[in-house]
Amino acid sequence: MRTAVKLLVVEDHPIVIAGCRALFPKDDGVTMVEARTASAARIAMKEEAPDVSVIDINLPDGSGLELTREFVAQDPDVRIVVFSMSDAPMLAIQAIECGAKSYVSKNGNPFDLRDAVLAVARGDTWISDDLTQEMALLRASARGTTSLLSDREHLVLRMLASGRSMAEIANDISVSYKTVAADCAALRTKFSARTSSEMVRIAVELKLI
């Protein structure tokens, strides 16, 4: 017989919540409760005392990463799975640094979330093999910086977010267009982003800009 697990899912999309419920049949021993906002999650954490919490990275009233950091500060043994639309290794690294035990992308195998929750409930950590490799490569290429971005990459990222083109950025910071283009390519790689707009969106989630 499986050990009973109370699962708190902090997610504002009904379809995603329904999908989460479908992942855990009754014989898994998982009882699921839900919260649609960060504020509701704070109440549920106190009243329900869940064994594992799945927290969406983008909530209507705040950041899932900030909420994770808050819960970990209150209880270092709290077990949290961060759930995101992105499979960017930089987001996964940030989630683990915030104290999460797992990071799961909504773009991956649906059963990844089930595996992550059950692993975290056992006291383990869980990251997919592919993402683990990408995280290791990103950390290895970070040149010792804690933020994983150089000062100029931070600057270029902020200027892109403000709507500046690469040519304008090159002129503003007195470097060649090729240099800025190379920085943008490196940033897209670090963020696993296909476009600059996707890269900026991820950076906003990480509160890098």
Coordinates of C-alpha atoms in Angstrom, one line a residue:
M1 CA 0.0 0.0 0.0
R2 CA 1.3 3.4 -1.0
T3 CA 2.0 6.1 1.6
A4 CA -0.6 8.8 1.6
V5 CA 0.6 12.1 0.1
K6 CA -1.2 15.4 0.3
L7 CA -0.4 17.5 -2.8
L8 CA -1.0 21.2 -3.1
V9 CA -1.1 22.4 -6.7
V10 CA -0.7 26.2 -7.1
E11 CA -1.9 26.9 -10.6
D12 CA -4.4 29.3 -12.1
H13 CA -5.4 27.4 -15.3
P14 CA -8.3 25.0 -14.9
I15 CA -7.2 22.7 -17.7
V16 CA -3.8 22.3 -16.2
I17 CA -5.3 21.6 -12.8
A18 CA -7.6 19.0 -14.4
G19 CA -4.6 17.4 -16.0
C20 CA -2.8 17.2 -12.7
R21 CA -5.7 15.4 -11.1
A22 CA -5.7 12.9 -14.0
L23 CA -2.1 12.1 -13.3
F24 CA -2.8 10.8 -9.8
P25 CA -5.4 8.0 -9.6
K26 CA -6.8 7.0 -6.2
D27 CA -4.5 4.0 -5.9
D28 CA -1.5 6.4 -5.9
G29 CA -2.5 7.5 -2.5
V30 CA -2.3 11.2 -3.5
T31 CA -4.9 13.6 -2.3
M32 CA -4.8 16.9 -4.2
V33 CA -5.9 20.3 -3.1
E34 CA -5.5 23.4 -5.2
A35 CA -4.8 27.2 -5.0
R36 CA -5.2 29.6 -7.9
T37 CA -3.1 32.4 -6.5
A38 CA 0.0 33.0 -4.4
S39 CA -2.3 34.5 -1.7
A40 CA -4.5 31.4 -1.6
A41 CA -1.3 29.2 -1.6
R42 CA -0.1 30.9 1.6
I43 CA -3.4 30.1 3.3
A44 CA -3.5 26.5 1.9
M45 CA 0.1 25.9 3.1
K46 CA -0.9 26.7 6.7
E47 CA -4.3 25.1 6.7
E48 CA -3.6 21.9 4.6
A49 CA 0.1 21.3 5.6
P50 CA 0.8 19.5 2.2
D51 CA 3.5 16.9 1.9
V52 CA 4.4 18.3 -1.6
S53 CA 3.5 21.5 -3.4
V54 CA 3.6 22.0 -7.1
I55 CA 3.9 25.8 -7.8
D56 CA 3.5 27.4 -11.2
I57 CA 6.2 29.9 -12.0
N58 CA 3.7 32.5 -13.2
L59 CA 0.8 33.3 -10.9
P60 CA -1.7 36.1 -11.2
D61 CA -0.5 37.8 -8.1
G62 CA 3.2 37.0 -8.0
S63 CA 6.2 34.9 -9.0
G64 CA 6.2 31.2 -8.2
L65 CA 9.9 31.5 -7.6
E66 CA 9.4 34.2 -5.0
L67 CA 6.7 32.1 -3.4
T68 CA 9.0 29.1 -3.3
R69 CA 11.8 31.2 -1.7
E70 CA 9.2 32.4 0.9
F71 CA 8.0 28.9 1.8
V72 CA 11.6 27.6 2.1
A73 CA 12.5 30.5 4.4
Q74 CA 9.6 29.5 6.6
D75 CA 10.4 25.8 6.5
P76 CA 13.7 24.6 5.1
D77 CA 12.3 21.1 4.8
V78 CA 9.3 22.1 2.6
R79 CA 9.0 20.0 -0.6
I80 CA 8.3 22.0 -3.7
V81 CA 8.1 21.2 -7.4
V82 CA 8.4 24.3 -9.6
F83 CA 6.2 24.0 -12.7
S84 CA 6.8 26.1 -15.8
M85 CA 6.0 26.5 -19.5
S86 CA 9.7 26.9 -20.1
D87 CA 12.4 24.2 -20.3
A88 CA 15.2 26.8 -20.0
P89 CA 18.0 25.4 -17.8
M90 CA 18.6 28.8 -16.3
L91 CA 15.1 28.8 -14.8
A92 CA 15.6 25.3 -13.5
I93 CA 18.9 26.4 -11.8
Q94 CA 17.1 29.4 -10.3
A95 CA 14.3 27.2 -9.0
I96 CA 16.7 24.9 -7.3
E97 CA 18.7 27.8 -5.8
C98 CA 15.3 29.1 -4.4
G99 CA 15.0 25.8 -2.6
A100 CA 12.8 23.7 -4.9
K101 CA 13.4 20.0 -4.9
S102 CA 12.3 19.6 -8.6
Y103 CA 11.7 21.6 -11.7
V104 CA 9.3 20.3 -14.4
S105 CA 8.5 21.8 -17.7
K106 CA 4.9 21.7 -19.0
N107 CA 6.3 21.1 -22.5
G108 CA 7.8 17.8 -21.4
N109 CA 6.3 14.3 -20.9
P110 CA 3.1 14.7 -18.8
F111 CA 4.2 11.9 -16.6
D112 CA 7.3 13.9 -15.6
L113 CA 5.2 15.8 -13.1
R114 CA 3.9 12.6 -11.6
D115 CA 7.4 11.1 -11.3
A116 CA 8.6 14.4 -9.8
V117 CA 5.9 14.6 -7.2
L118 CA 6.3 11.0 -6.0
A119 CA 10.1 11.3 -5.9
V120 CA 9.9 14.5 -3.9
A121 CA 7.4 12.9 -1.6
R122 CA 10.0 10.2 -0.9
G123 CA 12.5 12.9 0.1
D124 CA 14.4 12.8 -3.2
T125 CA 15.1 15.5 -5.8
W126 CA 13.9 15.1 -9.4
I127 CA 15.2 16.7 -12.6
S128 CA 14.8 15.2 -16.1
D129 CA 18.0 13.7 -17.5
D130 CA 18.0 16.1 -20.5
L131 CA 17.6 19.2 -18.3
T132 CA 20.2 17.9 -15.8
Q133 CA 22.7 17.8 -18.6
E134 CA 21.8 21.3 -19.9
M135 CA 22.0 22.7 -16.4
A136 CA 25.5 21.2 -16.0
L137 CA 26.6 22.7 -19.3
L138 CA 25.2 26.1 -18.5
R139 CA 26.9 26.1 -15.1
A140 CA 30.2 25.0 -16.7
S141 CA 30.1 27.9 -19.2
A142 CA 29.1 30.5 -16.6
R143 CA 32.8 31.5 -16.0
G144 CA 32.3 31.6 -12.3
T145 CA 29.6 34.3 -12.2
T146 CA 26.8 33.6 -9.7
S147 CA 24.1 35.1 -12.0
L148 CA 25.3 33.1 -15.1
L149 CA 25.4 36.3 -17.1
S150 CA 28.2 38.7 -17.7
D151 CA 27.8 42.4 -17.0
R152 CA 27.5 43.2 -20.7
E153 CA 24.9 40.4 -21.2
H154 CA 22.9 41.9 -18.4
L155 CA 23.1 45.3 -20.1
V156 CA 22.2 44.0 -23.6
L157 CA 19.3 42.0 -22.1
R158 CA 17.9 45.1 -20.3
M159 CA 18.2 47.2 -23.5
L160 CA 16.5 44.5 -25.6
A161 CA 13.6 44.5 -23.0
S162 CA 13.4 48.3 -23.4
G163 CA 12.8 47.9 -27.1
R164 CA 16.2 48.8 -28.5
S165 CA 17.4 47.0 -31.6
M166 CA 20.8 45.3 -31.8
A167 CA 22.1 48.1 -34.0
E168 CA 21.0 50.7 -31.5
I169 CA 22.5 48.8 -28.6
A170 CA 25.8 48.5 -30.4
N171 CA 25.8 52.3 -31.0
D172 CA 24.7 53.0 -27.4
I173 CA 27.5 50.9 -25.7
S174 CA 30.2 51.6 -28.3
V175 CA 30.8 48.1 -29.6
S176 CA 30.4 46.5 -33.0
Y177 CA 27.1 45.1 -34.2
K178 CA 28.8 41.6 -34.4
T179 CA 29.6 41.8 -30.7
V180 CA 26.0 42.6 -29.8
A181 CA 24.8 39.8 -32.1
A182 CA 27.2 37.4 -30.5
D183 CA 26.0 38.4 -27.0
C184 CA 22.3 37.9 -28.1
A185 CA 23.2 34.5 -29.5
A186 CA 24.9 33.5 -26.2
L187 CA 21.9 34.8 -24.3
R188 CA 19.4 32.8 -26.4
T189 CA 21.5 29.7 -25.8
K190 CA 21.7 30.3 -22.0
F191 CA 17.9 30.8 -21.9
S192 CA 17.1 28.0 -24.3
A193 CA 15.1 30.6 -26.2
R194 CA 14.3 30.6 -29.9
T195 CA 13.7 34.3 -30.2
S196 CA 14.7 37.5 -28.4
S197 CA 11.2 38.1 -27.2
E198 CA 11.0 34.6 -25.6
M199 CA 14.4 35.3 -24.0
V200 CA 13.2 38.6 -22.5
R201 CA 10.0 36.9 -21.2
I202 CA 12.1 34.3 -19.3
A203 CA 14.4 37.0 -18.0
V204 CA 11.3 38.8 -16.6
E205 CA 10.3 35.6 -14.9
L206 CA 13.7 35.4 -13.3
K207 CA 13.5 39.1 -12.3
L208 CA 16.8 39.7 -14.2
I209 CA 15.4 42.9 -15.7

